[in-house]
CSV table of C-alpha atoms and ligand atoms in Angstrom, one decimal:
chain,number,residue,atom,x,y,z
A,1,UNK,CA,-206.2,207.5,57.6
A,2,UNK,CA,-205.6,204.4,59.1
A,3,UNK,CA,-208.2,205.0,61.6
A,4,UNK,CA,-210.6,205.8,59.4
A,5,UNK,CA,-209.4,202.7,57.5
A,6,UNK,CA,-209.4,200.4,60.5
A,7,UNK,CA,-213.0,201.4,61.3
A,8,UNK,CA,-215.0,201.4,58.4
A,9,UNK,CA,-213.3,199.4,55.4
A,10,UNK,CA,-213.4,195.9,54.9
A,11,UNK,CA,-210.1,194.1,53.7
A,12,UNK,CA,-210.3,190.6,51.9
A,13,UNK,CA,-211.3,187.7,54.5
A,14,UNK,CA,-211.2,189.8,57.4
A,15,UNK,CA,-213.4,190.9,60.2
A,16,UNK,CA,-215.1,194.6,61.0
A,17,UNK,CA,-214.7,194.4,64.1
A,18,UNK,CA,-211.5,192.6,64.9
A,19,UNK,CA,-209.6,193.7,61.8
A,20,UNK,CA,-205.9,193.0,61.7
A,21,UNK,CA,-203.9,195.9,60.8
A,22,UNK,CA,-202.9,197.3,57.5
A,23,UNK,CA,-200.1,198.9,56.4
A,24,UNK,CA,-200.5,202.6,53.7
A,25,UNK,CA,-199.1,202.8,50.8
A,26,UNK,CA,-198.5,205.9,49.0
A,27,UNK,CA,-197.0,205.1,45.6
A,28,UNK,CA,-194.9,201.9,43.9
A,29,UNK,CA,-192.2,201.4,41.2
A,30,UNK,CA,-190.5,198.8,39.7
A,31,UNK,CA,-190.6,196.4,42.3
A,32,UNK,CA,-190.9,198.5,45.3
A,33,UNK,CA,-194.0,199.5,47.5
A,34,UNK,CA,-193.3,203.0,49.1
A,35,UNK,CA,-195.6,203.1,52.6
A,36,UNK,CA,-197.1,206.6,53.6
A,37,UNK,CA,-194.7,206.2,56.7
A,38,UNK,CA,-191.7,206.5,54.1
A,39,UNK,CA,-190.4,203.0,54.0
A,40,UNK,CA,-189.6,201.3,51.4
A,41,UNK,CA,-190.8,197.6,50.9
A,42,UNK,CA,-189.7,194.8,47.8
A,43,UNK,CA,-192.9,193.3,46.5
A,44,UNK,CA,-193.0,189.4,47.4
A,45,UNK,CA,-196.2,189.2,45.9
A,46,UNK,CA,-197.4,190.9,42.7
A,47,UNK,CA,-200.3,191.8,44.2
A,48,UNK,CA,-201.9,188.1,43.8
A,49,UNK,CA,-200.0,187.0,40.9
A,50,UNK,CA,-200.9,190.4,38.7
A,51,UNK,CA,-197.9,192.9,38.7
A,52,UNK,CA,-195.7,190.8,36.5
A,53,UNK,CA,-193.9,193.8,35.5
A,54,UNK,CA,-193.7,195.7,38.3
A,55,UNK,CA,-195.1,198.7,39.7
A,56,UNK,CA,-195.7,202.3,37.9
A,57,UNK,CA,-194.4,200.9,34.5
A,58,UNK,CA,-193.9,203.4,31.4
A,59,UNK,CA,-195.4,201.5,28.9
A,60,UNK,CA,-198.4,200.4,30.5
A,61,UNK,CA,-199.0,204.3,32.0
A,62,UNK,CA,-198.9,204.8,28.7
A,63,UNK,CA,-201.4,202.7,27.1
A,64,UNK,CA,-204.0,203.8,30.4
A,65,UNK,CA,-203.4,207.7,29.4
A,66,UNK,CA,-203.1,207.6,25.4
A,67,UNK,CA,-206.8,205.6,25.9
A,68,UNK,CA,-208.0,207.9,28.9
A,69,UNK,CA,-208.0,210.9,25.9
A,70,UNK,CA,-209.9,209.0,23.7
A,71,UNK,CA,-212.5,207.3,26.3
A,72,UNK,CA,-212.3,205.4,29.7
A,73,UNK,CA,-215.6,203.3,28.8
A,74,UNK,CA,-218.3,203.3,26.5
A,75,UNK,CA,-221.1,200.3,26.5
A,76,UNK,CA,-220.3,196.9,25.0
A,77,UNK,CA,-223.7,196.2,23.9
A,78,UNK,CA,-224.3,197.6,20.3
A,79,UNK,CA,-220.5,199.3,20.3
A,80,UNK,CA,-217.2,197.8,19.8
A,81,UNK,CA,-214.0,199.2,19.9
A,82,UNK,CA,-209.9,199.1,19.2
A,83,UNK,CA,-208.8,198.0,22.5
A,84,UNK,CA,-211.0,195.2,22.9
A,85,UNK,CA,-210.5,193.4,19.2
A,86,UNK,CA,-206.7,194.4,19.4
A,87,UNK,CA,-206.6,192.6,22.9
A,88,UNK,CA,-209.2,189.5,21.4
A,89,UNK,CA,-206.9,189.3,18.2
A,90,UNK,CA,-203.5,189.3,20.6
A,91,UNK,CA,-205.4,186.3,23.2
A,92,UNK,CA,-206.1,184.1,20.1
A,93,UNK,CA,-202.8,184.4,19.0
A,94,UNK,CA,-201.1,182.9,22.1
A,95,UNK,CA,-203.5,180.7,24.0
A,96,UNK,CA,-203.3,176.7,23.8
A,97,UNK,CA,-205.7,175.0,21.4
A,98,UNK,CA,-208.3,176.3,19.1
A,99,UNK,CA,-209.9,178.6,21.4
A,100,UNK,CA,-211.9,181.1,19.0
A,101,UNK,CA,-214.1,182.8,21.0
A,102,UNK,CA,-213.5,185.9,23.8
A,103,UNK,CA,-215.6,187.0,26.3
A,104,UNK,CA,-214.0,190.4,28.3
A,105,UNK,CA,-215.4,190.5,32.1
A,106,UNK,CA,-214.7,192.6,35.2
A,107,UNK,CA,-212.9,189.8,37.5
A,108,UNK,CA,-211.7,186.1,37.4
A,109,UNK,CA,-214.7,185.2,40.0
A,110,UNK,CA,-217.0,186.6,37.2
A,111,UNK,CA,-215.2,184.9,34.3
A,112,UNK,CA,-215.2,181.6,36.0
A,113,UNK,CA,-219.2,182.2,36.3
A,114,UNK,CA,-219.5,182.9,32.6
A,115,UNK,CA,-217.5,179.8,31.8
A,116,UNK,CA,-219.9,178.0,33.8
A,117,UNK,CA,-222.8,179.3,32.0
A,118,UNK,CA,-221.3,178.5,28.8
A,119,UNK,CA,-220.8,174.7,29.8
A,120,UNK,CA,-224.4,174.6,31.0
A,121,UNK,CA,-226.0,176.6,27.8
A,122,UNK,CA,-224.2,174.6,26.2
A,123,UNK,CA,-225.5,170.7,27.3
A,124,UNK,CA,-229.1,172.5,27.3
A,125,UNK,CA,-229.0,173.6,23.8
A,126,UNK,CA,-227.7,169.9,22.8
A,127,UNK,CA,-230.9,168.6,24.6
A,128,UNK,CA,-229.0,167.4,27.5
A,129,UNK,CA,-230.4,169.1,30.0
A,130,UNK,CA,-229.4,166.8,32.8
A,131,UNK,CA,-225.7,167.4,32.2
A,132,UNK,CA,-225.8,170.6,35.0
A,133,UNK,CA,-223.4,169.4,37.4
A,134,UNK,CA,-219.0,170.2,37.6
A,135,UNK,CA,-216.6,167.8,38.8
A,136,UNK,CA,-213.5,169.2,39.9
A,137,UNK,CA,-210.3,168.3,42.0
A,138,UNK,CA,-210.0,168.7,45.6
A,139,UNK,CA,-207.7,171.6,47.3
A,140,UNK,CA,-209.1,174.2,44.0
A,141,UNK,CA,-209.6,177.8,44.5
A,142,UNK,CA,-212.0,179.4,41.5
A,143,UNK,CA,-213.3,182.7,43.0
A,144,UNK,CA,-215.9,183.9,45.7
A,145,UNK,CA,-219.0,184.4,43.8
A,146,UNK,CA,-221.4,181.5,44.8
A,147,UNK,CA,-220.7,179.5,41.3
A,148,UNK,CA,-217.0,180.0,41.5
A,149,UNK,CA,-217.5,178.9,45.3
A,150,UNK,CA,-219.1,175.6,44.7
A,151,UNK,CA,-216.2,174.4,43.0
A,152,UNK,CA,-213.6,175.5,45.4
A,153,UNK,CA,-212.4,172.9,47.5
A,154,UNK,CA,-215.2,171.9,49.8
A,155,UNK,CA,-213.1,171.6,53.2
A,156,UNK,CA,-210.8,174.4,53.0
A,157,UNK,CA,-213.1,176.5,51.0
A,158,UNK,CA,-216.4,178.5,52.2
A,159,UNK,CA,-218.8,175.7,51.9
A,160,UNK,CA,-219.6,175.0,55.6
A,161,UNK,CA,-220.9,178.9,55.7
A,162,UNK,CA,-223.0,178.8,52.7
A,163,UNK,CA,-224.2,174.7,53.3
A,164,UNK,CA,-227.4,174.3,51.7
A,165,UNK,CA,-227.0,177.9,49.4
A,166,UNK,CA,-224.5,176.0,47.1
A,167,UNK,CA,-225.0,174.1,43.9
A,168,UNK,CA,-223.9,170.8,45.1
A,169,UNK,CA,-221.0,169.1,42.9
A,170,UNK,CA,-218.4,166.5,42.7
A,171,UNK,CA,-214.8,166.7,44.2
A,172,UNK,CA,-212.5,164.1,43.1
A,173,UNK,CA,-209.4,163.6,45.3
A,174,UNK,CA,-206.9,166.0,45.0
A,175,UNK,CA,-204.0,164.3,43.1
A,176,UNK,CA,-200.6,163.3,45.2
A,177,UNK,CA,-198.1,162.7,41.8
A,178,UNK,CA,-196.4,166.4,41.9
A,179,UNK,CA,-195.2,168.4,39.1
A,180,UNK,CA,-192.4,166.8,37.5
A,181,UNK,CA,-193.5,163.2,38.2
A,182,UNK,CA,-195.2,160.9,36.6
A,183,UNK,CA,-198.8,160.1,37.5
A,184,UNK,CA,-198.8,157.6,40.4
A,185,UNK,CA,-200.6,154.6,40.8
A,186,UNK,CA,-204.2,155.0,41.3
A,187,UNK,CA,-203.8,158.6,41.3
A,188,UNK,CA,-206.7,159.3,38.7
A,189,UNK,CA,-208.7,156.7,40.1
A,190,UNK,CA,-210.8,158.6,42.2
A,191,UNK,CA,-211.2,161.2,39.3
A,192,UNK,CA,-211.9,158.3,37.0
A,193,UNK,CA,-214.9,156.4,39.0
A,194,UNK,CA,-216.5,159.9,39.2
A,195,UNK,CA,-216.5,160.9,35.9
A,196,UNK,CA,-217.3,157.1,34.6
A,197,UNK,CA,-220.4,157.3,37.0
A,198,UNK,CA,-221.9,160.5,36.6
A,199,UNK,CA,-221.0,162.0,32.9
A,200,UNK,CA,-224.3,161.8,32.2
A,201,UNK,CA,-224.9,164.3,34.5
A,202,UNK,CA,-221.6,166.4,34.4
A,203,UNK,CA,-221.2,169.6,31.8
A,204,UNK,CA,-217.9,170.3,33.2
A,205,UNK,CA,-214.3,169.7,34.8
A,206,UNK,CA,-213.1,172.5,36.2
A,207,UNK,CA,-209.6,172.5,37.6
A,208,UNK,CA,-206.3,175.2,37.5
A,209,UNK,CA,-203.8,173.2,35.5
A,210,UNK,CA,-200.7,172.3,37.0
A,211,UNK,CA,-200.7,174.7,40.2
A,212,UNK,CA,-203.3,175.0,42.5
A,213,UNK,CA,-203.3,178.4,43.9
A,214,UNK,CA,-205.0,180.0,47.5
A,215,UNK,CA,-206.7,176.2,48.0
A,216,UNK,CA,-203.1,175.3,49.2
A,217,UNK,CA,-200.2,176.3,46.5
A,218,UNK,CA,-199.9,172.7,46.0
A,219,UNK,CA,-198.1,171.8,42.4
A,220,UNK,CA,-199.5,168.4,40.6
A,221,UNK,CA,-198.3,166.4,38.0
A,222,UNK,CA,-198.4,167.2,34.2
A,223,UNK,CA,-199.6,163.7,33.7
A,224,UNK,CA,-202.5,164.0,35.9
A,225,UNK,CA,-203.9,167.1,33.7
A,226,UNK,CA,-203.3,165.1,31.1
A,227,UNK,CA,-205.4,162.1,31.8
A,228,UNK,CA,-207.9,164.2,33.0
A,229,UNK,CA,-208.3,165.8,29.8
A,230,UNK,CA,-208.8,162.6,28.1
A,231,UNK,CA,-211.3,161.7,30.2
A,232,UNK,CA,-212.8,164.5,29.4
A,233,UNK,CA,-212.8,163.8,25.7
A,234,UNK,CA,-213.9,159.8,26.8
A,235,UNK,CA,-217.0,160.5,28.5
A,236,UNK,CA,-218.2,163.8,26.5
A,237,UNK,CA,-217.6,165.9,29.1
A,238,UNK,CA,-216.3,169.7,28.5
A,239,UNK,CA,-213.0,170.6,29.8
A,240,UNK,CA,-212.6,173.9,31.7
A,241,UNK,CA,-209.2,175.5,32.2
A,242,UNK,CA,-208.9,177.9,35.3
A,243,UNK,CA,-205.6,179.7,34.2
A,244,UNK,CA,-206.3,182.8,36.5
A,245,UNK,CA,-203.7,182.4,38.0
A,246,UNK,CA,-201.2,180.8,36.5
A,247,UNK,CA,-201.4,182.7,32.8
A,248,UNK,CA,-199.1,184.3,31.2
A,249,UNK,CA,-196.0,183.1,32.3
A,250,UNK,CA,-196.1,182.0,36.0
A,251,UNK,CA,-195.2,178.4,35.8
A,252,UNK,CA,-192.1,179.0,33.6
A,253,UNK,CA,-194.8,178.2,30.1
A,254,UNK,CA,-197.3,180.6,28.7
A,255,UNK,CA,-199.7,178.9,30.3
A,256,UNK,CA,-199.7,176.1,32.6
A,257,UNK,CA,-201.8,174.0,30.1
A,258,UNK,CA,-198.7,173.8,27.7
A,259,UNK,CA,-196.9,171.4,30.6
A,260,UNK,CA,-199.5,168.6,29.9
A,261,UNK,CA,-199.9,169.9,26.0
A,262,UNK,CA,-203.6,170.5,26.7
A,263,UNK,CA,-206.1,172.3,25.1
A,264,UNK,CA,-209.6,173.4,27.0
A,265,UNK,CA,-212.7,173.8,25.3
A,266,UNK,CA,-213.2,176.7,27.5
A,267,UNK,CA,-210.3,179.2,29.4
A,268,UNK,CA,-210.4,181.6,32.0
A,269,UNK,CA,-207.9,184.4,32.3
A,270,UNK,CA,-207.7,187.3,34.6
A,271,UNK,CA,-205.1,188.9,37.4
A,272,UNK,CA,-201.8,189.4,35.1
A,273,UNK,CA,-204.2,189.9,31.8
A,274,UNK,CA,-203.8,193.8,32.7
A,275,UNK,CA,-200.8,193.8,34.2
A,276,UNK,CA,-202.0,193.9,37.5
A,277,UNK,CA,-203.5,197.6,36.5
A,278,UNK,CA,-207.5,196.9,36.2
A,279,UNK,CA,-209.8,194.7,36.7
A,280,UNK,CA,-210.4,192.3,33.8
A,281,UNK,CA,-210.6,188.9,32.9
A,282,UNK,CA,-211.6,186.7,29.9
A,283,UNK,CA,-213.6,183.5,29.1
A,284,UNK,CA,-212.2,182.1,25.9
A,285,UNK,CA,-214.4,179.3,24.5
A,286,UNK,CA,-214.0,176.9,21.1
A,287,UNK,CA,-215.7,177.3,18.1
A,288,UNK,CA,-217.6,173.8,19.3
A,289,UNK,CA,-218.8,175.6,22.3
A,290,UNK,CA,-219.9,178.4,20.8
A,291,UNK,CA,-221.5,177.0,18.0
A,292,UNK,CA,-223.5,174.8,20.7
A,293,UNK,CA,-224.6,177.8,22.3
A,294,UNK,CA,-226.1,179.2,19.9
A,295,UNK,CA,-227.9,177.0,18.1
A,296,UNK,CA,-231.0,177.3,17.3
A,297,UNK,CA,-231.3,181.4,17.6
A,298,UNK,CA,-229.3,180.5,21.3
A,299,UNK,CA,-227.7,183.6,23.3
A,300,UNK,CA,-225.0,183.5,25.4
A,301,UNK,CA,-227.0,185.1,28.8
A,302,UNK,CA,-224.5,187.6,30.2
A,303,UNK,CA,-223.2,191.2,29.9
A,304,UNK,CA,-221.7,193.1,32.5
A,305,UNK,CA,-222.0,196.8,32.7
A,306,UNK,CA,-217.9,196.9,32.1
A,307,UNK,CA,-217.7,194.0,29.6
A,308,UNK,CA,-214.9,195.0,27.3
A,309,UNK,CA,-213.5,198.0,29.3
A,310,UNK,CA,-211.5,200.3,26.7
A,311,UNK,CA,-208.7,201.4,29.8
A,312,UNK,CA,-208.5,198.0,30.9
A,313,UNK,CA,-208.3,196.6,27.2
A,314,UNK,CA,-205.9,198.7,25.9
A,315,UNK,CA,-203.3,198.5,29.1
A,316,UNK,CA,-204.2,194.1,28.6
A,317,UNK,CA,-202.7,194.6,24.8
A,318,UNK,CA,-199.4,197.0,26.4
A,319,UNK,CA,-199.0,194.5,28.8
A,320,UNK,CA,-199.2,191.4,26.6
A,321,UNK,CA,-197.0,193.1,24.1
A,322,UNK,CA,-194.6,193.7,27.0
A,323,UNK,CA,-194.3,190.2,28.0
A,324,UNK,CA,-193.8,189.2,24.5
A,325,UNK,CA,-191.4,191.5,24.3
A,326,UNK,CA,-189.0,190.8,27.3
A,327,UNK,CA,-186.9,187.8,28.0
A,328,UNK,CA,-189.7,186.4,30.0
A,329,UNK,CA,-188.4,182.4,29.9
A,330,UNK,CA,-184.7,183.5,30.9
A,331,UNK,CA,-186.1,185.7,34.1
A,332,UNK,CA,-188.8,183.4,35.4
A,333,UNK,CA,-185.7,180.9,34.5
A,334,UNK,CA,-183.1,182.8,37.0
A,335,UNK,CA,-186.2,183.3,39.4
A,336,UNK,CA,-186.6,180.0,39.9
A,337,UNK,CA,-183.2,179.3,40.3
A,338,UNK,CA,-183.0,181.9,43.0
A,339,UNK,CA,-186.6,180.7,44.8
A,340,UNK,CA,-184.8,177.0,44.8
A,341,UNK,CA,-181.6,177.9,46.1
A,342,UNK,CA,-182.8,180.6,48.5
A,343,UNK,CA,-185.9,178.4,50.0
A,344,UNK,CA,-184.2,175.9,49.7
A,345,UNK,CA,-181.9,177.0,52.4
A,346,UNK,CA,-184.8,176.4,54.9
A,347,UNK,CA,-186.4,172.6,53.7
A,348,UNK,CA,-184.6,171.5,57.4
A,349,UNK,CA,-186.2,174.5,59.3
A,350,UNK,CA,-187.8,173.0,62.8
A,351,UNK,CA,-190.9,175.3,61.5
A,352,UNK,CA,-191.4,173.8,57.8
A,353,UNK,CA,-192.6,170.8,56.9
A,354,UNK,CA,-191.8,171.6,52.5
A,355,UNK,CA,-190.3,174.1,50.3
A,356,UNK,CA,-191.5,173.6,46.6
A,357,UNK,CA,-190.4,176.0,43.6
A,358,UNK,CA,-192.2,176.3,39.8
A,359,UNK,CA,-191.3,178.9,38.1
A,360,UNK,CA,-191.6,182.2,39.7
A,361,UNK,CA,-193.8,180.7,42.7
A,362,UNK,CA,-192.2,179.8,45.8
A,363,UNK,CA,-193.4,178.1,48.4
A,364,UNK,CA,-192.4,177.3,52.3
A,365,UNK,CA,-195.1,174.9,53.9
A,366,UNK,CA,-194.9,175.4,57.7
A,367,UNK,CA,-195.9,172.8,60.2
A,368,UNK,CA,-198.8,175.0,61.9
A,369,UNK,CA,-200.7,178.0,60.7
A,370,UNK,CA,-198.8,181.6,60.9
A,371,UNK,CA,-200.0,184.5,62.9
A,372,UNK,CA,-200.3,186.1,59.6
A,373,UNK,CA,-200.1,189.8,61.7
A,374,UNK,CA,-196.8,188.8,63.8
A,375,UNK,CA,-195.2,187.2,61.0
A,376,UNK,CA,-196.2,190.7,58.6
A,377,UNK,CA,-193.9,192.9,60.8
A,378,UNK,CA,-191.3,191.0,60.7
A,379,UNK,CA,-191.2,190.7,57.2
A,380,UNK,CA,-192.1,194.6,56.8
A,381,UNK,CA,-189.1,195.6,59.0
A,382,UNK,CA,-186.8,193.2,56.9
A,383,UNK,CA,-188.1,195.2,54.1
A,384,UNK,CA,-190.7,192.8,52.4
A,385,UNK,CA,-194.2,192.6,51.2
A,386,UNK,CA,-195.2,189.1,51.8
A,387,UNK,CA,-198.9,187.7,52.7
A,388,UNK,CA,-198.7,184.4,54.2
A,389,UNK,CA,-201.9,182.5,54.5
A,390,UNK,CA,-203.1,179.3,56.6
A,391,UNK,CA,-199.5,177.2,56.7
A,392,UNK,CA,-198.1,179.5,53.7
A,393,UNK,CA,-195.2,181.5,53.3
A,394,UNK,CA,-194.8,181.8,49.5
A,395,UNK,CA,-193.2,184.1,47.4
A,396,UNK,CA,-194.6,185.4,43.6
A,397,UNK,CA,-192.9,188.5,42.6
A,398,UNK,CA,-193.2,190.3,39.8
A,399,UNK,CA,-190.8,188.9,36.5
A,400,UNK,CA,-188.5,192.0,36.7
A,401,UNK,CA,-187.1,191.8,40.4
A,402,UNK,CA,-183.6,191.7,40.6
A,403,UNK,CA,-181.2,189.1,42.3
A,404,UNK,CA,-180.5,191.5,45.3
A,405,UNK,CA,-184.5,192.5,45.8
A,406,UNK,CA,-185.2,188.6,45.7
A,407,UNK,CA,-182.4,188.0,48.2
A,408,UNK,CA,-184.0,190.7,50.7
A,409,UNK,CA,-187.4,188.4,50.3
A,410,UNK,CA,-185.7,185.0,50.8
A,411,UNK,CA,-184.2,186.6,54.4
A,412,UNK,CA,-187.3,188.4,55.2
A,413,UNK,CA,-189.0,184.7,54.7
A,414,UNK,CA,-186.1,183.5,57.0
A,415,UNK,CA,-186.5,186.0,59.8
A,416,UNK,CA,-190.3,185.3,59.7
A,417,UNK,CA,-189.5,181.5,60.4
A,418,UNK,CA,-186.6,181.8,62.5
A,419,UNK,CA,-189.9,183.4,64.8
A,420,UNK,CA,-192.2,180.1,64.8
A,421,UNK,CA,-189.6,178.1,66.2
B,501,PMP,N1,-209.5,181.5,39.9
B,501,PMP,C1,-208.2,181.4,40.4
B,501,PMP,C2,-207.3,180.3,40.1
B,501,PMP,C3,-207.8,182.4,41.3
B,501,PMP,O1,-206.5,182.3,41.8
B,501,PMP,C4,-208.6,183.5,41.6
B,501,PMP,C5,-208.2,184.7,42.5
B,501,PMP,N2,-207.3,184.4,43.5
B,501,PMP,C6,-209.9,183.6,41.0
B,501,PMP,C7,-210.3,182.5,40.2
B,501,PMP,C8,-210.8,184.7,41.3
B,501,PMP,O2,-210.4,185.9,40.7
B,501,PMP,P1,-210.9,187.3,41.2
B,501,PMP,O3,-210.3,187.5,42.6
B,501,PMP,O4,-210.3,188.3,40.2
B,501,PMP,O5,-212.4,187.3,41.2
């Protein structure tokens, strides 16, 4: 299998021809990955921030079968159906500010296109039809379709490859004040001269509030989103939150808007919406948004094949409902506790340069990038699941581990250090 693998799939970011190796896995639980070889394996990583309750979970395997005997899909244009209103109806409920509106889509790259789209339909149907540019913050990540990749950060994203193919935009310096400061001195100054300059031409601000995820796991003061936001408001510009990521319950809030107490005009969700079971993600929009849009007889001009997937839908609501439901705020609590004083244990490590903790992310800068193989089985034969990236070792596991599973991750990170040096 792994040959077969090796030779003809393609993993994420990786080459056909030089491919790193890959690891099987033949089943998962709880918090446990179980590799074809037998070994057993605590997940460091929720498979990108979507397993927040683990693996192979009764309540969501539930919600998949009970809708698998009714139907796994049916179209979304002319139907509608229980999953996707229950699962609209539950978003509303819990989101920050007067979103009103829900768009279902297949991915978070997809979702962060539509929200795009709705920011440009929307200047256009006002008669603005200049306002077709995004400002966003240096050091983002929004997803690797060409819309989503012309906001990622332009250095560290995939611009160079695609130079000339992308929409060209503005990046406004990525902001030093870091979560749980205040915002420095001349911090928003960059963002402020850009957006002073060029509203007329800008529709949006895109940005992931709070924590900025693969463009670096960097975490940014409150204050910063919040100024941002009115600036927003100031120069007429719509506000786009990239919550991908961070949603439901990451950062230790709801969502990572609620640290700065603000509200987008348009949201995107995805990764942990399902509980890390199917693909879906969701573009929630303001009754001011939508109305704009369509004005005048307008449409909103998209509509995937899987928009509003009833399997993915119904295990969204199971999973929301499960969240709800648990103790989430004490765990992510006692997580964070453990990340701090565990990481913490290797700030004055010869190979790291920073460790930084919010909520259930933890994060262990190094001084140079990892061999991202080497440093993988290490941490597999310490009995971990970790995927370290660039000059990150960081750790996101999913809400329910337990004390002793995240101790066998803080070692493995350990042991995987204790290497570089
Ligand atoms: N936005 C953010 C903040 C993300 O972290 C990601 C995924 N890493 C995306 C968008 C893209 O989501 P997807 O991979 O589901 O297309």
């Amino acid at each position: 299998m792994l040959e077969f693998d090796r030779r003809h799939l393609w993993h994420p970011y990786a080459s056909m021809t030089e491919p790193l190796p890959v690891y099987a896995v033949d089943s998962a639980s709880g918090c446990r990955l179980r590799l074809a070889d037998g070994r057993e394996l605590v997940d460091g990583m929720s498979s990108w921030w979507c397993a927040i309750h683990g693996y192979n979970h009764p309540r969501l395997n539930a919600a998949v079968s009970e809708q698998l005997g009714r139907m796994a899909h049916v179209m979304f244009g002319g139907l509608t159906h229980a999953p996707a209103v229950e699962l609209a109806r539950r978003l509303l409920a819990i989101v920050p500010g007067p979103l009103e509106h829900v768009f279902l889509c297949d991915s978070g790259s997809v979702s962060v296109e539509v929200a795009i789209k709705m920011a440009l339909q929307y200047w256009s149907a006002a008669g603005k039809s200049r306002k077709t540019r995004l400002l966003t913050i240096r050091g983002g990540y929004h997803g690797d379709t060409f819309g989503a990749m012309a906001v990622c950060d332009p250095v560290n994203g995939m611009h160079e490859r695609f130079t000339g193919v992308l929409p060209a935009h503005f990046f406004a310096e990525r902001p030093r004040s870091r979560f749980g400061e205040g915002l420095g001195s001349g911090d928003i100054d960059d963002f402020e001269t850009l957006i002073g300059r060029h509203h007329e031409e800008i529709a949006a601000v895109i940005l992931e509030p709070v924590v900025q995820g693969a463009g670096g796991m960097w975490f940014y003061s409150a204050d910063y989103l919040a100024a941002v936001a009115q600036l927003c408001r100031r120069h007429d510009v719509l506000l786009i939150a990239d919550e991908i990521a961070t949603g439901f319950g990451r950062t230790g809030r709801l969502f990572a808007c609620e640290h700065a107490q603000v509200e987008p005009d348009i949201l995107c969700l995805g990764k942990a919406l399902t509980g890390g079971y199917l693909s879906m993600a969701a573009t929630l929009a303001t009754a001011r948004v939508a109305r704009g849009i369509c004005a005048n007889g307008g449409l909103l001009m998209h509509g995937p094949t899987f928009m509003g997937n009833p399997l993915a839908a119904a295990v969204a609501c199971a999973s929301i409902d499960e969240l709800l439901e648990s103790p989430w705020r004490v765990r992510i609590g006692a997580i964070e506790a453990g990340l701090r004083a565990g990481l913490g244990r290797y700030a004055t490590h010869p190979a790291v340069t920073e460790v930084r903790v919010l909520g259930a992310i933890g994060v262990v800068e190094t001084r140079s990038a990892v061999p991202v193989a080497r440093l993988q089985e290490i941490f597999v034969r310490a009995g971990a699941w970790i995927r370290p990236f660039g000059n990150l070792v960081y750790l996101m596991p999913p809400y329910v581990i337990a004390a002793d599973e995240l101790e066998v991750l803080i070692r493995a990170v350990g042991k995987g250090l204790d290497a570089l040096s």
